[in-house]
Short mmCIF file of C-alpha atoms and ligand atoms in Angstrom, two decimals:
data_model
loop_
_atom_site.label_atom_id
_atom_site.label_comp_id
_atom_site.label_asym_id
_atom_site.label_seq_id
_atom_site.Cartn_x
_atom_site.Cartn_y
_atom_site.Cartn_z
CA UNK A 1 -193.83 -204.66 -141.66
CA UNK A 2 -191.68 -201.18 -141.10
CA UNK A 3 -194.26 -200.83 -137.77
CA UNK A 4 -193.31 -204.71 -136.54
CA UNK A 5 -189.66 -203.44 -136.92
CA UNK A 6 -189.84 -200.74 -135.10
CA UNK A 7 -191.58 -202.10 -132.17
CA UNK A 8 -188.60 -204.60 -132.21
CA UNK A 9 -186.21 -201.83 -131.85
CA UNK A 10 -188.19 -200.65 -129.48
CA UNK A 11 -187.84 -203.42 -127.03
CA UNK A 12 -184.54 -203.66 -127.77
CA UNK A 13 -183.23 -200.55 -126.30
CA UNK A 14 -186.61 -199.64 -123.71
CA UNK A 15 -185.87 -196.55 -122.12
CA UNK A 16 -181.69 -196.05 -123.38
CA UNK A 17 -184.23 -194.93 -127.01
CA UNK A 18 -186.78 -192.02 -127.13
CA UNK A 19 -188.79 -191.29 -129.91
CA UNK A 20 -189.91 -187.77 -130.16
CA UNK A 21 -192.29 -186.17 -132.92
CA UNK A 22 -193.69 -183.05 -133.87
CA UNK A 23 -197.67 -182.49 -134.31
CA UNK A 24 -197.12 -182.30 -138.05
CA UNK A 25 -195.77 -185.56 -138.11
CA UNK A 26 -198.20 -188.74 -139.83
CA UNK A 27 -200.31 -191.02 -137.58
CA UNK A 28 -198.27 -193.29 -138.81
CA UNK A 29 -194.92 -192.06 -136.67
CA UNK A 30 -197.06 -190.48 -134.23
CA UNK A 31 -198.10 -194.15 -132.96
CA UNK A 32 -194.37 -194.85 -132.44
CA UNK A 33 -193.51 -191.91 -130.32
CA UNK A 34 -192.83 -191.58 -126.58
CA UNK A 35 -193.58 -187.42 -126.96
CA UNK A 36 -195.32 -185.75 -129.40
CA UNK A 37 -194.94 -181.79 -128.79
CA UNK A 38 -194.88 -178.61 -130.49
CA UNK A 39 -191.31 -177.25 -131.11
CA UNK A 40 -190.83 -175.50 -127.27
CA UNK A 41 -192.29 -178.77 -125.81
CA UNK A 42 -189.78 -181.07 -127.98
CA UNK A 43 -186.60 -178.84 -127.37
CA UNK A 44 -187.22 -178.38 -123.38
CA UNK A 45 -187.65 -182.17 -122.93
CA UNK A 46 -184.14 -183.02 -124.63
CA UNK A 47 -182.12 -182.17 -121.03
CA UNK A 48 -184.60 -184.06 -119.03
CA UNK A 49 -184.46 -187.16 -121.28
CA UNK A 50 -182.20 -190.27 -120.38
CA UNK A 51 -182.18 -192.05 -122.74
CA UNK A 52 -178.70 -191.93 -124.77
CA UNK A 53 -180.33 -192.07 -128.57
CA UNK A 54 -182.97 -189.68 -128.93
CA UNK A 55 -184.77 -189.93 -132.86
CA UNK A 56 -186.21 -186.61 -133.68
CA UNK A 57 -189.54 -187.06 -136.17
CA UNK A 58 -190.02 -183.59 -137.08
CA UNK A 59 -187.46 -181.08 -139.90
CA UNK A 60 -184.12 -180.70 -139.54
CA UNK A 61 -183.91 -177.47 -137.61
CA UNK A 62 -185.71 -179.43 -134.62
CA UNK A 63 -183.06 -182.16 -134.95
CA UNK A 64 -180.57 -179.53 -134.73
CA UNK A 65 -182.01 -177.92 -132.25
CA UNK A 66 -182.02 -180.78 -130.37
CA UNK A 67 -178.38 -181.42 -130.81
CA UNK A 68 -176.91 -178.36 -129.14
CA UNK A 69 -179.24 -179.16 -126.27
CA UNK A 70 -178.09 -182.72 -125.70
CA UNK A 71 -176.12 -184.20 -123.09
CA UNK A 72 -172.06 -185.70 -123.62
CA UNK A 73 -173.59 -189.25 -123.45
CA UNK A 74 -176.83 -188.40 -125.94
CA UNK A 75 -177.26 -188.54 -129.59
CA UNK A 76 -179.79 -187.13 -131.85
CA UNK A 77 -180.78 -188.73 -135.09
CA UNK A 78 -183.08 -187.92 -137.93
CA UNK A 79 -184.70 -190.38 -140.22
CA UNK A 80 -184.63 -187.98 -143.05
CA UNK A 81 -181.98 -184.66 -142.67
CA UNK A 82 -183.71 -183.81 -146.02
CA UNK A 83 -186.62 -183.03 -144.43
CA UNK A 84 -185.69 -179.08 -144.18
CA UNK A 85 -187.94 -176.45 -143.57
CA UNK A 86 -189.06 -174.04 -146.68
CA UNK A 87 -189.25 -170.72 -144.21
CA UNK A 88 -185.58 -171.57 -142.50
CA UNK A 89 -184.04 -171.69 -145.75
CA UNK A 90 -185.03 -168.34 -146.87
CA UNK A 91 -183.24 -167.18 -144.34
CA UNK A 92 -179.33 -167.85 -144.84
CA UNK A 93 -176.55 -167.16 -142.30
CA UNK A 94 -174.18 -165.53 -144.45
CA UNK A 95 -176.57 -162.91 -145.60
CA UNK A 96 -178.59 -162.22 -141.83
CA UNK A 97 -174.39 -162.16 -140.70
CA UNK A 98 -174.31 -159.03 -143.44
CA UNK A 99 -176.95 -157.24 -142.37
CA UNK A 100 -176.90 -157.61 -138.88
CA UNK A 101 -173.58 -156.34 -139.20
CA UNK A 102 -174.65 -153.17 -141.80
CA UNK A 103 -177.24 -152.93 -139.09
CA UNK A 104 -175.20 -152.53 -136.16
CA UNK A 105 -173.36 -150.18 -137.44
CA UNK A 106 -175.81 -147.34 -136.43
CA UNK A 107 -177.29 -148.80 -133.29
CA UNK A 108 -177.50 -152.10 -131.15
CA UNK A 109 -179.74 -154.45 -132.93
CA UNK A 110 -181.06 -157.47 -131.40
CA UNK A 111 -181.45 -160.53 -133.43
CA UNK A 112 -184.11 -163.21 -132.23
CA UNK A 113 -185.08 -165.83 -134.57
CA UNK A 114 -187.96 -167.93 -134.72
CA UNK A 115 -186.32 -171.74 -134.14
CA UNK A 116 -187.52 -172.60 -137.59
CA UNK A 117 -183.51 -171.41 -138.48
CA UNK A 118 -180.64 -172.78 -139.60
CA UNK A 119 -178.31 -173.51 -136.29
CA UNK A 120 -175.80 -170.89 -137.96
CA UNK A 121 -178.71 -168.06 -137.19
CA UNK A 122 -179.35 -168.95 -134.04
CA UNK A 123 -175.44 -169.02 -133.58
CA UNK A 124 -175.36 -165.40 -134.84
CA UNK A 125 -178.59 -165.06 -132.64
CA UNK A 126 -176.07 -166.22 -129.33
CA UNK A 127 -173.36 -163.96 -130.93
CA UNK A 128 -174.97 -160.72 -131.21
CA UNK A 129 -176.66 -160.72 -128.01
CA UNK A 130 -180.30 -162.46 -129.02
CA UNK A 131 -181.97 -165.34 -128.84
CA UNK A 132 -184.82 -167.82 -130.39
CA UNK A 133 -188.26 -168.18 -129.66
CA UNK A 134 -191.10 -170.66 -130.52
CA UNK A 135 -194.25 -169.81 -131.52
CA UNK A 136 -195.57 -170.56 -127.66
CA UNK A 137 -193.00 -168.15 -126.11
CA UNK A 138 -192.67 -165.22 -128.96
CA UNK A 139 -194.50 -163.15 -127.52
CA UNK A 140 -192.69 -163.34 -124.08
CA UNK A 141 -189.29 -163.28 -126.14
CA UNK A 142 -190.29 -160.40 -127.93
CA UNK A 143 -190.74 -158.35 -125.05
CA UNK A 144 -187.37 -159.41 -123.82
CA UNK A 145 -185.26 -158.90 -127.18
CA UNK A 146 -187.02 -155.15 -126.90
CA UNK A 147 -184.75 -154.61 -123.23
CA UNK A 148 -181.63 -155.74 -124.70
CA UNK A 149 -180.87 -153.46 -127.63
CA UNK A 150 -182.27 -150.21 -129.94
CA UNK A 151 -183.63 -152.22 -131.89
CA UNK A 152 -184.95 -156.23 -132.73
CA UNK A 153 -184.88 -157.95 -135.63
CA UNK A 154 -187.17 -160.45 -136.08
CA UNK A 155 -186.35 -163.34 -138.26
CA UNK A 156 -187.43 -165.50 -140.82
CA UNK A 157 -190.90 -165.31 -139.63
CA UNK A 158 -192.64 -161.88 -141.11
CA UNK A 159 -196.17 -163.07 -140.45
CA UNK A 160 -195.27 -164.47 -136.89
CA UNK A 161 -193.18 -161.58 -136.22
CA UNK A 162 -196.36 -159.10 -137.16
CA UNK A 163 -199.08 -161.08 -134.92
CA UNK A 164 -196.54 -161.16 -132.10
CA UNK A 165 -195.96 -157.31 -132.18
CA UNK A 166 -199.78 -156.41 -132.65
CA UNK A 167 -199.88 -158.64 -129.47
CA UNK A 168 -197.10 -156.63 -127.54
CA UNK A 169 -198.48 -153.74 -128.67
CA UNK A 170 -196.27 -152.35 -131.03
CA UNK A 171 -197.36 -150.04 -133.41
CA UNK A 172 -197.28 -150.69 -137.36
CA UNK A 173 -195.71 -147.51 -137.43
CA UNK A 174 -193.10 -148.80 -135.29
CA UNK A 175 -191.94 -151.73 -137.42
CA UNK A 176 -190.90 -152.41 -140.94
CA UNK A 177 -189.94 -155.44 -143.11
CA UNK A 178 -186.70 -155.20 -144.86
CA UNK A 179 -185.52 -155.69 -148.34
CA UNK A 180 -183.29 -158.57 -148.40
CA UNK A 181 -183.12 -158.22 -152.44
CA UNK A 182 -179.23 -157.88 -153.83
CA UNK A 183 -177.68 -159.01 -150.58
CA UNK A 184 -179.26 -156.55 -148.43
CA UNK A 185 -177.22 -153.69 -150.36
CA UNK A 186 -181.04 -151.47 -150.64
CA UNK A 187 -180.68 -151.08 -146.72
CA UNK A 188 -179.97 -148.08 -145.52
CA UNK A 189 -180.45 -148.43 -141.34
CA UNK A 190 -180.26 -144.55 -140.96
CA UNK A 191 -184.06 -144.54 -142.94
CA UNK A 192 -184.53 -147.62 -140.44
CA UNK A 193 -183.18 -145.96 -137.08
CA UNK A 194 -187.16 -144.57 -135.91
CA UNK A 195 -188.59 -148.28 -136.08
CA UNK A 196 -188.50 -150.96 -133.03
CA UNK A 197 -188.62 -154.08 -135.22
CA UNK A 198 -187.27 -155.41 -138.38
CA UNK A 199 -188.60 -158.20 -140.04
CA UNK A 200 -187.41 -160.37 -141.98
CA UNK A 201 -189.35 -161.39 -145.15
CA UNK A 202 -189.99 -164.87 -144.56
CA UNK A 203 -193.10 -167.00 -145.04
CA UNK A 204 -194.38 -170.54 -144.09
CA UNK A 205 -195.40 -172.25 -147.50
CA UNK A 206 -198.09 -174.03 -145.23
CA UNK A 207 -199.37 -171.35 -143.58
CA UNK A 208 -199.07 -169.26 -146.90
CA UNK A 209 -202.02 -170.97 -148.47
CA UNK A 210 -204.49 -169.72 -145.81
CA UNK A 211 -206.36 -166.63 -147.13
CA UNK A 212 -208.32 -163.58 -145.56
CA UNK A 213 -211.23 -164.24 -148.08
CA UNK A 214 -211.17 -167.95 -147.48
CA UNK A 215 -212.01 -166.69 -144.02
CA UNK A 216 -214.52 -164.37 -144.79
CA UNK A 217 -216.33 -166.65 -146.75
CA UNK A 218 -216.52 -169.06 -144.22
CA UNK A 219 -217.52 -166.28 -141.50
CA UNK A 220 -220.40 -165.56 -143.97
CA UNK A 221 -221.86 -169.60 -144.65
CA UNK A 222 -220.92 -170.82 -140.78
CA UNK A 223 -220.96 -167.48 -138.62
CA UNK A 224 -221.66 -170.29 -135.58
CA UNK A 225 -218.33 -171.77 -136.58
CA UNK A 226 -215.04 -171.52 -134.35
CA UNK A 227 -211.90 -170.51 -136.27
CA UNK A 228 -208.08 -171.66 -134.88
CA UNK A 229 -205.23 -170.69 -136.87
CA UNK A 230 -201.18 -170.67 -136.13
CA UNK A 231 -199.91 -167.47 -135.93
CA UNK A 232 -197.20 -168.40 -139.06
CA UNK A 233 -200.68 -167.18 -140.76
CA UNK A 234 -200.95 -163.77 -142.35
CA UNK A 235 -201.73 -161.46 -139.72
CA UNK A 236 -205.30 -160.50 -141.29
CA UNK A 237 -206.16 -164.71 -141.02
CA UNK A 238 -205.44 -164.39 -137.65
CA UNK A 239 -207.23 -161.08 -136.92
CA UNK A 240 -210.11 -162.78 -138.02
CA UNK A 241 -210.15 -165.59 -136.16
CA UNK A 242 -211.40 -166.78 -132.95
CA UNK A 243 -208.24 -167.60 -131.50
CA UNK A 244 -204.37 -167.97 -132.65
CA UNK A 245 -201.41 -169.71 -131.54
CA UNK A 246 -198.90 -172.82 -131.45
CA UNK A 247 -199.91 -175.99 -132.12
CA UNK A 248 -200.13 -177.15 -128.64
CA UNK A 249 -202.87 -174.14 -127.85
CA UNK A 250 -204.49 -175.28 -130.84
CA UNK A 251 -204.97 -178.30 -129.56
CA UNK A 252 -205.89 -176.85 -126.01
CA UNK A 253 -208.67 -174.81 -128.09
CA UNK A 254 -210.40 -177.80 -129.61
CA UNK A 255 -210.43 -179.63 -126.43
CA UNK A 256 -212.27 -177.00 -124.70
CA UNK A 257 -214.43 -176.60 -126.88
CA UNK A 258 -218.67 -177.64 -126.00
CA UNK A 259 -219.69 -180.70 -127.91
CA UNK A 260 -221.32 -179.84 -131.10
CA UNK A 261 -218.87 -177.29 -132.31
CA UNK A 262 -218.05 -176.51 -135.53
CA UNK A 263 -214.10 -175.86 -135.27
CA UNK A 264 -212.34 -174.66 -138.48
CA UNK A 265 -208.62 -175.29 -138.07
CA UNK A 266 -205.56 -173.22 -139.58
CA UNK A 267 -202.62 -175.33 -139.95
CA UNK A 268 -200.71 -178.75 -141.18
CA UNK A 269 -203.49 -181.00 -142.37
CA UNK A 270 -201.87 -183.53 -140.20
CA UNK A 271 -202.60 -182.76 -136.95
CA UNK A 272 -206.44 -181.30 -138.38
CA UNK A 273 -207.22 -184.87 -139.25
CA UNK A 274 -205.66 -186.63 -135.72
CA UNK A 275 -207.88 -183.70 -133.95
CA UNK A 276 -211.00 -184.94 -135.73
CA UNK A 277 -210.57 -188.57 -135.00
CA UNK A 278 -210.09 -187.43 -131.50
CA UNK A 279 -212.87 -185.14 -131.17
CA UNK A 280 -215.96 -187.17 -133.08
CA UNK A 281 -218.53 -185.14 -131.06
CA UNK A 282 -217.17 -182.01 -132.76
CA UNK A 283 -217.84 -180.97 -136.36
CA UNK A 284 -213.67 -180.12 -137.21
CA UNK A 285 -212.68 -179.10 -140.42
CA UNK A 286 -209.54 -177.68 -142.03
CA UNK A 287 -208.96 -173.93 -143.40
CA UNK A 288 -206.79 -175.33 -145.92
CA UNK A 289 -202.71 -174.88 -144.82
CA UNK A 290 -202.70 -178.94 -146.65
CA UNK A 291 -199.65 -180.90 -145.90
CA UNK A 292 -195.93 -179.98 -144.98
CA UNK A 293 -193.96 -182.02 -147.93
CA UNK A 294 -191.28 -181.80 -145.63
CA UNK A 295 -192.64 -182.99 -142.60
CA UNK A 296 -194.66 -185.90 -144.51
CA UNK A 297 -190.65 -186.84 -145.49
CA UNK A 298 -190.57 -188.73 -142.48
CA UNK A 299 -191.91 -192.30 -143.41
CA UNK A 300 -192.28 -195.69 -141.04
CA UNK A 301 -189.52 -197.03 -143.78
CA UNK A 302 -187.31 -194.38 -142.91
CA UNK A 303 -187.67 -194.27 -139.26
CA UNK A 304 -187.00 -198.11 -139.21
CA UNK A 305 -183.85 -198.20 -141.09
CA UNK A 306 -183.19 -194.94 -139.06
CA UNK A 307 -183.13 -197.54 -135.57
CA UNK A 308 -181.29 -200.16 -137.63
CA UNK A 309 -178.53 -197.70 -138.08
CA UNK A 310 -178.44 -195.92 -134.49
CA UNK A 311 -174.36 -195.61 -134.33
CA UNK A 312 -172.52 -192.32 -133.69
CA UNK A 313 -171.55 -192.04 -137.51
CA UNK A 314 -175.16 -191.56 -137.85
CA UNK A 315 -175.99 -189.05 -135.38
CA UNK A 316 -176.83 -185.52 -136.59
CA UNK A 317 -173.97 -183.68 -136.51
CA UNK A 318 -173.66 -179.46 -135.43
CA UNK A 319 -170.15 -177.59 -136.97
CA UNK A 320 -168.30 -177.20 -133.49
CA UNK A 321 -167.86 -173.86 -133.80
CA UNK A 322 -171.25 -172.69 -134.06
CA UNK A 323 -172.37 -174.66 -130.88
CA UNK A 324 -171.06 -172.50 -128.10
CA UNK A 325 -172.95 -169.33 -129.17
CA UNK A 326 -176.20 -171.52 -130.81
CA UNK A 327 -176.65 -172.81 -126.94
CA UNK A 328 -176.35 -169.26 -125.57
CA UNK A 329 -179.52 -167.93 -127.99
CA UNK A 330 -181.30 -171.15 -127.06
CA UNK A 331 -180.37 -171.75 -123.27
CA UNK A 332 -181.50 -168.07 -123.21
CA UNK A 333 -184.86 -168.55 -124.31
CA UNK A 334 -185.63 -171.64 -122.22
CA UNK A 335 -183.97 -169.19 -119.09
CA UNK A 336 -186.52 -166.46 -119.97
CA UNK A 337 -189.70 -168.47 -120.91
CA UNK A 338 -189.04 -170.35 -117.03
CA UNK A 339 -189.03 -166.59 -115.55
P1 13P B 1 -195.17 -175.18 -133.14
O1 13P B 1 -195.41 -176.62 -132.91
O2 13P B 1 -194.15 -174.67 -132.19
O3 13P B 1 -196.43 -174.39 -133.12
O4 13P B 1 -194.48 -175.03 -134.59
C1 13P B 1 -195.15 -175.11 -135.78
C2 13P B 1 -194.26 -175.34 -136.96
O5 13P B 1 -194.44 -174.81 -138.01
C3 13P B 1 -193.18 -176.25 -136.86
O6 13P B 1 -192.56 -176.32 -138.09
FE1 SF4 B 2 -191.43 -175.06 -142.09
FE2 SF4 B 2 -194.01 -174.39 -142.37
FE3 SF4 B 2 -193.26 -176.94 -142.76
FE4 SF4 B 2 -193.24 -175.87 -140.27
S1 SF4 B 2 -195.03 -176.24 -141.56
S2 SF4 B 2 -191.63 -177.12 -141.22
S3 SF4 B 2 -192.65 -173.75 -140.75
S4 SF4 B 2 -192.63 -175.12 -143.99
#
C-alpha cells in the first residue's frame, strides 16, 4: 500500500521531486529512489538537481548536509529527522568549539570533520579555517587540512582518521587521540604541540562490531576468500583486509571481482544483502557490522506520509547563522576533491 502511494506521488510531481538514498538504506526505499550514492555522491548531486523538493533517505547529517547545499527555490526533507547518527553525536559543537579554541591557543589547528557531524561542526569546521571530508575524499582532504595549519584535527571519526593517516603516510608517532573526558579540561596542547593530527575519539557503532579476530579466523577457514571493509573499521580490520574504502568502492570491488569469488564484506548489512542478490555468481557474505538502527528508521510508511506532507513547514530546517560558515567547510571540500 505505502509503495502504491508513493508511486502516486511520484507521478504527481515527475521531475519538480527527487528521491535520493544512501547505500544503507532498505530495498524497500532503495526501489523508490532516483540516486542511490554514498555520502560524497549524494551531497555533490544536490546543486545539479532541479527538482525543487529533494527527500533525503539516509540520517540526518546527510539531510543537513544537503540543506546548506541547496538552491533558493529547493527544499530538503527527511522522512524521519530522528534518524541521527550514533558517531555525530559523540561529537558536540559546544565542546569541539572549547577545544579547538584551548587548542589554538598554542598553534593554528585545522579542524576537518568527517560529514557524519552535526552542521554546527562543520560550521566551526568553515570558521576556523577547515573543512569536511567523506570517506571517498579523506584521504585527499587530509593532505590538504595538513597545508593549511600546524596542526589537524580530525573529527569524530578516530578509526577513519587512523586508516586515512597510515594511508598519507603519517607516522603513529606523529598523531594522538585526545581525551575529551571532563570537557576537554585533561588537555594540555603544549604535551600535544610535536604531533600532526588529533583525533577525536569517535566510533561507528556499526563498524564497531567488526573484530581483528573475527578476521583472522576467517583468513584461517577461507584463506581463498576476498575481504572488503569501510574504513569507519578499526584500523587493524582494515590492515587485514584485501581492500578498504567507501561504500561506493565497495561496491566497485565486488563488481570486479572473477565469478566464483568468495567476497566477505565489512559494513551495513544492508547494502551486503542488495550486493548478493546482485552478484548470484559470487559466494558474498557479511563480516558482521549488522544493521544501522538509524538508517533502518527510514520506513516506506514514513517516506509516504513524508510526500503527503511536502510543504515548506516541513522542510529540514539549518539555524541561519551557522549556514554561511557550514557552506564554506563544505563548498571547500567539493572545490578540493574537483582539483
Ligand atoms: P559512505 O557512503 O560515504 O561510505 O558513508 C558511510 C556511512 O557510514 C554513512 O553513514
Ligand atoms: Fe552513523 Fe555508522 Fe550508522 Fe553511518 S552506519 S549513520 S556512521 S552509526
Amino acid at each position: 500500500m505505502h509503495s502504491k502511494n508513493i508511486q502516486l506521488f511520484k507521478d504527481k510531481f515527475g521531475s519538480n521531486l527527487a528521491i535520493l538514498a544512501h547505500h544503507y538504506q532498505s530495498d524497500a526505499i532503495v526501489e523508490h529512489a532516483d540516486l542511490v550514492g554514498d555520502s560524497l555522491q549524494l551531497a555533490a548531486a544536490i546543486p545539479e538537481l532541479e527538482a525543487e523538493y529533494i527527500v533525503f533517505c539516509g540520517v540526518d547529517f546527510m539531510a543537513e548536509t544537503a540543506a546548506v547545499l541547496a538552491g533558493p527555490r529547493q527544499k530538503i526533507f527527511s522522512p524521519d529527522l530522528g534518524a541521527t547518527c550514533v558517531m555525530a553525536d559523540m561529537a558536540p559543537d559546544y565542546l569541539v568549539n572549547n577545544i579547538l579554541q584551548k587548542l589554538n591557543h598554542h598553534q593554528r589547528v585545522i579542524p576537518l570533520a568527517y560529514v557524519n557531524s552535526s552542521i554546527g561542526v562543520k560550521a566551526l569546521c568553515g570558521e576556523y579555517g577547515g573543512s569536511v571530508c567523506t570517506s571517498s575524499n579523506a584521504s585527499k582532504m587530509l593532505t590538504w587540512a595538513l597545508t593549511q595549519g600546524d596542526q589537524v584535527l580530525f573529527l569524530p571519526d578516530q578509526n577513519l582518521g587512523r586508516n586515512v593517516s597510515a594511508r598519507c603516510n603519517i607516522p603513529d608517532s606523529m598523531t594522538q587521540t585526545i581525551d575529551i573526558r571532563k570537557k576537554g579540561s585533561n588537555i594540555n596542547p603544549a604535551n600535544l604541540a610535536s604531533k600532526k593530527i588529533l583525533f577525536w575519539p569517535g566510533v561507528c557503532a556499526v563498524h564497531f562490531r567488526l573484530k581483528a579476530g573475527n578476521v583472522m579466523e576467517i583468513m584461517h577457514k577461507s584463506p581463498e576468500a576476498l575481504i572488503v571493509v569501510h574504513p569507519e573499521s578499526h584500523p587493524h580490520v582494515v590492515d587485514m583486509a584485501h581492500a578498504s574504502g567507501s561504500t561506493s568502492k565497495i561496491i566497485s570491488f565486488v563488481e570486479q571481482a572473477v565469478p566464483g569469488s568468495t567476497i566477505y564484506i565489512g559494513t551495513e548489512d544492508n547494502l551486503v544483502l542488495r550486493l548478493k542478490q546482485k552478484h548470484p555468481d559470487k559466494n558474498i557474505l557479511p563480516l558482521g557490522a549488522g544493521y544501522c538502527s538509524n538508517m533502518a528508521k527510514i520506513t516506506p510508511e514514513l517516506l509516504s506520509s513524508c510526500l503527503e506532507n511536502l510543504s515548506s513547514d516541513n522542510a529540514v530546517q539549518v539555524n541561519p547563522s551557522l549556514i554561511s560558515n557550514a557552506n564554506k567547510a563544505v563548498e571547500t571540500m567539493l572545490r578540493v576533491t574537483a582539483s
